[in-house]
């Protein structure tokens, strides 16, 4: 083993170090702002190291390629960094309002993110599993961090049990594949399946199905999505924002990695399985969101539907398709956290601010907040010139090029359905009379987060090649 | 540098909209005026470049690229765009300055300048685009600004209704326009002007079938595009929104609803001349719609009493002239008239604004009179603009209008008929313009004592733009002097020839002199008639009104167009959607319409929702069932 290789692990090492520092810091300082700020510094350092490593061209694998430091993993790490920074920024004031200012909150965010980073880099199923569990265990706790709240605790419980259930599927899948090929190494699996003539073996397909179930759970693919609405609604809103982006992106990262590396030759098979699941996911997400009056729950179903659109790029089985999915995820990060930020803005000590009615007449009282929500809702619907349009446009185009025209028609139809519930929020804000006067829980961090997300949603809408070229470069080299 | 031309007003918009309410408030013009003046200076630079023969066509970047589907964002600065740039930025600059006086003290001062800046940005994008998609973006954006500014005083129900009307009427036209652009893409596989125009000839004879009806593709494209122009440029039958749009502040009427936005349709058709040239049917349609609108709107203008509405109908009529020119293939004449019209029409509106301002929002010319004494600058500039629009020799309007009538006359059999319409419309134009002047500025004041006491000339910040525009209304036409007066006098024609081509038919000099003399005589008759009726024999209008009661009523009611639409379109639609709208407001149908359109999805949603029981065991069960079904489907059903 070459110790030199370990420097490629530096971003993760620094990250975990900072997670521990945050935990210790909590014992020493009273002000939670200090912890959050230290956390931001940690993200900055880790991201900077990552950036330098890429700049110096030290891409490659560590320890016989069980850990891959490549463009693909770095792109996902960028999503995780952004996700974490935005979450910290919107959490500060919010956690105080929830009277849940625990230092371990930030520490857990860090551990969860480390897990995601490891998942994105995993070149071996065991490493992948470790990362996935690190992420999952941390998010279970995060979901239940408001201990005195019943719905928060309930969310954590459900998430934990069902998550454990899905982990079982994953382990079964790993075991089956190991049994067949004698390796857990992704590249090794690919060559093993090919050389041993196992491509048409039903047991191989069984293993593949188990992977789809386990990863489908993480990205809330129907019918493995049941946890999502309850958990998203019950968890603290900042955690919901975090969970609706990070673990989902990490799930997509491992799907891309495992399917495109280990099961590359079975692409027809996994596409065939994913097509009905994608349709079910878009349908369930869009249709069930219609009857929600709780905005968090509505956004939960919305995020289920978005997974259905994003998976179209994977279904194509082409590198360009993968690019379009990654492009989708980055844009989704900005617009979804943006939308959740506005939800948090409405949360006060004496008001949940989660009901649709709470948005009535918002444009009259708080025109800026309403305008931002309008932008995010437009983007989630996919109306140009917001980034959401670009995201959908590219996955749809890639699916069309790969011959999935009927699937795209279905997707467009469900996009139209989804316009009803997104634009309903807009209608409440702009066409209804305001109820009682509402103060916003504005803060500096929140202001920064909203500025970043808004600018990105608009900028990527009018200048999409900015991101797209970057994604292309990370995947295609 | 070129990108700054639209960008400066956009930055001004951002600054005003973001910081206007709290920090800038009544200093908004310090942000917006330098921005548009900056754009103007840069536009002059761009114009000089083009004059030197440097046509610029750059793609800034590709907005979306996916296989063969490429949509670039880029600018095309050629002769046509250069003229439009000068018109838009010069008039905007003057009107921005004027607004400082006119909008002084308004509650939404910063908002006004923000929207106006956004409008200038959108209009510049519209004229500078090098492809249909960006054109469409600018097209919709100016529509949005127009809507925002018509309804600027949204507390007045009439203003917000007028805004809605403009928006909805334009939907009809824009629907066709959008379809036209889609058809262009399907036919040519590109949206870039130069690519589309260079390949236009190759699709001649190609047919498209709509509902089993075979139509020439090129004709269909042109007619669909023209739909958009009819809406935006307020031609029959979609002209109804423009007079109502006068509910907006007067500078808005001058800039958007006279000088610039409404001419976007004319610009677009001229821009697409390589397409229109290929379709005789489309050209004839354009000419006929233009000619009919010219005389039709002018006739309504004869009897109106609202000062701004008279000028609004005059705008509709003059736009008709421009389309008439385009339709007979005299694109240069159309653009020439667009350019001169911008100056004298903006001047007329700003002048009427000056009057309205002095009389505290009085708009009825029957309650004015004798203002000449109190407002000499407004009066004289108004007279210059009216002489110009009437086509009195030497002034801007004379040259451009004459060119149009002459070209129409040369345009064959249909041309002769349209020429007669145009000449009658010219008579009417002269008449209503001077009717307005005699009623408002001559005779005795017929308003209240209170108003008379406060009548005053407007402050310099308003009168200086008037004077500058008056210079334009006199001199703007001197770039297009017919060759019978001066060799190479038609400089604008030569300048635009690379883009718009040259009219083919050339008539004898004697024909041109004949047409010209006739139109001058007609104009003078119009002015004289107005003089006799409103200065000499002031009881005559009354007597004529009762003698010709049916005609008068018809004109006064604008041919009942609004009533017709109300009965055939508005009321049925309202009745059909009454339930929906009522529900919208009491909140019940939100469940019904938004939650459950179609109802099916709503009930679906409710039913499936029950699966989400909240029970952990049932969630686990569903996961397992899902897994079993997939495994069964994948492995055992092979």
XYZ file of N, CA and C in Angstrom, chain A residues 21-96:
228
model
N -14.165 17.889 16.198
C -13.888 19.181 16.820
C -15.193 19.848 17.242
N -16.190 19.784 16.367
C -17.471 20.416 16.688
C -18.076 19.808 17.945
N -17.941 18.498 18.050
C -18.486 17.801 19.215
C -17.814 18.286 20.493
N -16.483 18.444 20.430
C -15.739 18.920 21.603
C -16.055 20.371 21.893
N -16.156 21.138 20.833
C -16.398 22.565 20.971
C -17.689 22.820 21.730
N -18.647 21.934 21.506
C -19.944 22.086 22.152
C -19.806 22.065 23.669
N -18.822 21.347 24.162
C -18.610 21.289 25.601
C -18.006 22.581 26.127
N -17.288 23.302 25.248
C -16.515 24.452 25.727
C -17.228 25.784 25.516
N -17.921 25.931 24.396
C -18.543 27.239 24.156
C -20.053 27.153 24.268
N -20.596 28.253 24.749
C -22.044 28.310 24.916
C -22.736 28.712 23.609
N -22.100 29.644 22.897
C -22.764 30.202 21.710
C -22.709 29.223 20.541
N -23.897 28.868 20.066
C -23.953 27.891 18.983
C -23.429 28.486 17.669
N -23.479 29.827 17.576
C -22.989 30.460 16.348
C -21.522 30.102 16.121
N -20.765 30.012 17.232
C -19.348 29.683 17.104
C -19.183 28.305 16.468
N -20.001 27.369 16.948
C -19.920 26.008 16.413
C -20.240 26.008 14.923
N -21.331 26.707 14.578
C -21.732 26.742 13.175
C -20.626 27.352 12.320
N -20.055 28.439 12.852
C -19.024 29.142 12.086
C -17.792 28.257 11.899
N -17.401 27.568 12.991
C -16.283 26.638 12.886
C -16.576 25.580 11.829
N -17.847 25.124 11.832
C -18.248 24.138 10.837
C -18.045 24.654 9.431
N -18.465 25.910 9.207
C -18.322 26.492 7.873
C -16.850 26.551 7.477
N -16.014 26.912 8.466
C -14.577 26.945 8.188
C -14.103 25.557 7.770
N -14.598 24.526 8.508
C -14.220 23.151 8.188
C -14.599 22.769 6.762
N -15.826 23.128 6.380
C -16.248 22.831 5.012
C -15.314 23.521 4.033
N -15.007 24.792 4.363
C -14.132 25.560 3.477
C -12.789 24.876 3.308
N -12.182 24.447 4.408
C -10.861 23.826 4.325
C -10.924 22.536 3.512
N -11.918 21.702 3.850
C -12.039 20.427 3.137
C -12.238 20.663 1.645
N -13.123 21.628 1.336
C -13.399 21.902 -0.076
C -12.158 22.441 -0.778
N -11.398 23.256 -0.043
C -10.202 23.830 -0.645
C -9.164 22.748 -0.944
N -8.984 21.840 0.013
C -8.045 20.732 -0.210
C -8.463 19.932 -1.431
N -9.768 19.661 -1.465
C -10.314 18.936 -2.608
C -9.976 19.645 -3.915
N -10.187 20.956 -3.892
C -9.952 21.766 -5.091
C -8.485 21.714 -5.507
N -7.580 21.838 -4.492
C -6.141 21.809 -4.806
C -5.747 20.457 -5.418
N -6.281 19.393 -4.816
C -5.939 18.059 -5.320
C -6.348 17.915 -6.785
N -7.544 18.429 -7.084
C -8.003 18.342 -8.474
C -7.103 19.184 -9.369
N -6.773 20.388 -8.861
C -5.938 21.301 -9.653
C -4.591 20.668 -9.983
N -4.060 19.919 -9.005
C -2.756 19.315 -9.231
C -2.861 18.047 -10.062
N -4.090 17.689 -10.388
C -4.288 16.563 -11.281
C -4.086 15.215 -10.627
N -4.190 15.158 -9.293
C -3.973 13.884 -8.611
C -5.262 13.087 -8.534
N -5.819 12.807 -9.669
C -7.012 11.982 -9.652
C -6.585 10.528 -9.655
N -7.421 9.683 -9.050
C -7.069 8.267 -9.093
C -7.728 7.505 -7.973
N -7.313 6.257 -7.814
C -7.903 5.432 -6.788
C -6.964 5.256 -5.607
N -7.540 4.946 -4.454
C -6.752 4.710 -3.254
C -6.955 3.253 -2.859
N -5.911 2.616 -2.345
C -5.998 1.255 -1.839
C -6.643 0.308 -2.849
N -5.975 0.081 -3.921
C -6.482 -0.760 -5.014
C -7.889 -0.369 -5.442
N -8.081 0.921 -5.539
C -9.334 1.432 -6.096
C -10.582 1.144 -5.277
N -10.466 0.884 -3.979
C -11.696 0.762 -3.208
C -12.273 2.152 -2.947
N -11.421 3.170 -3.058
C -11.865 4.533 -2.853
C -11.411 5.333 -4.066
N -12.367 5.927 -4.762
C -12.049 6.598 -6.018
C -12.121 8.112 -5.865
N -11.050 8.759 -6.251
C -11.041 10.218 -6.231
C -11.066 10.669 -7.690
N -12.274 10.838 -8.231
C -12.363 11.184 -9.644
C -13.371 12.329 -9.841
N -13.533 12.744 -11.083
C -14.439 13.859 -11.387
C -15.853 13.569 -10.918
N -16.268 12.334 -11.104
C -17.626 11.954 -10.726
C -17.862 12.162 -9.239
N -16.944 11.616 -8.418
C -17.150 11.745 -6.972
C -17.011 13.194 -6.543
N -16.113 13.928 -7.202
C -15.926 15.323 -6.796
C -17.143 16.182 -7.100
N -17.816 15.861 -8.219
C -19.026 16.621 -8.523
C -20.063 16.420 -7.420
N -20.235 15.153 -7.001
C -21.221 14.905 -5.944
C -20.776 15.530 -4.632
N -19.465 15.513 -4.380
C -18.999 16.134 -3.139
C -19.336 17.621 -3.136
N -19.252 18.238 -4.327
C -19.612 19.652 -4.409
C -21.075 19.850 -4.006
N -21.943 18.947 -4.494
C -23.349 19.037 -4.077
C -23.456 18.921 -2.559
N -22.704 17.974 -1.973
C -22.804 17.765 -0.520
C -22.285 18.979 0.249
N -21.197 19.562 -0.235
C -20.671 20.768 0.419
C -21.725 21.877 0.397
N -22.288 22.103 -0.805
C -23.283 23.168 -0.942
C -24.476 22.892 -0.041
N -24.903 21.639 -0.049
C -26.033 21.238 0.772
C -25.755 21.524 2.243
N -24.567 21.171 2.688
C -24.221 21.352 4.099
C -24.143 22.830 4.448
N -23.468 23.612 3.607
C -23.319 25.039 3.898
C -24.682 25.705 3.981
N -25.528 25.439 2.985
C -26.848 26.066 2.983
C -27.646 25.632 4.204
N -27.533 24.338 4.565
C -28.277 23.863 5.730
C -27.811 24.575 6.995
N -26.504 24.716 7.164
C -26.007 25.414 8.357
C -26.533 26.844 8.380
N -26.498 27.500 7.209
C -26.929 28.900 7.157
C -28.394 29.062 7.547
N -29.231 28.117 7.119
C -30.645 28.293 7.446
C -31.004 27.726 8.816
N -30.067 27.024 9.448
C -30.399 26.364 10.716
C -30.302 27.286 11.925
N -29.333 28.218 11.890
C -28.952 28.960 13.098
C -30.155 29.488 13.872
N -30.917 30.346 13.185
C -32.039 30.959 13.863
C -33.145 29.949 14.103
N -33.291 29.047 13.128
C -34.398 28.095 13.199
C -34.284 27.167 14.395
N -33.084 26.658 14.654
C -32.937 25.726 15.765
C -33.217 26.411 17.087
N -32.965 27.718 17.132
C -33.285 28.449 18.362
C -34.792 28.530 18.540
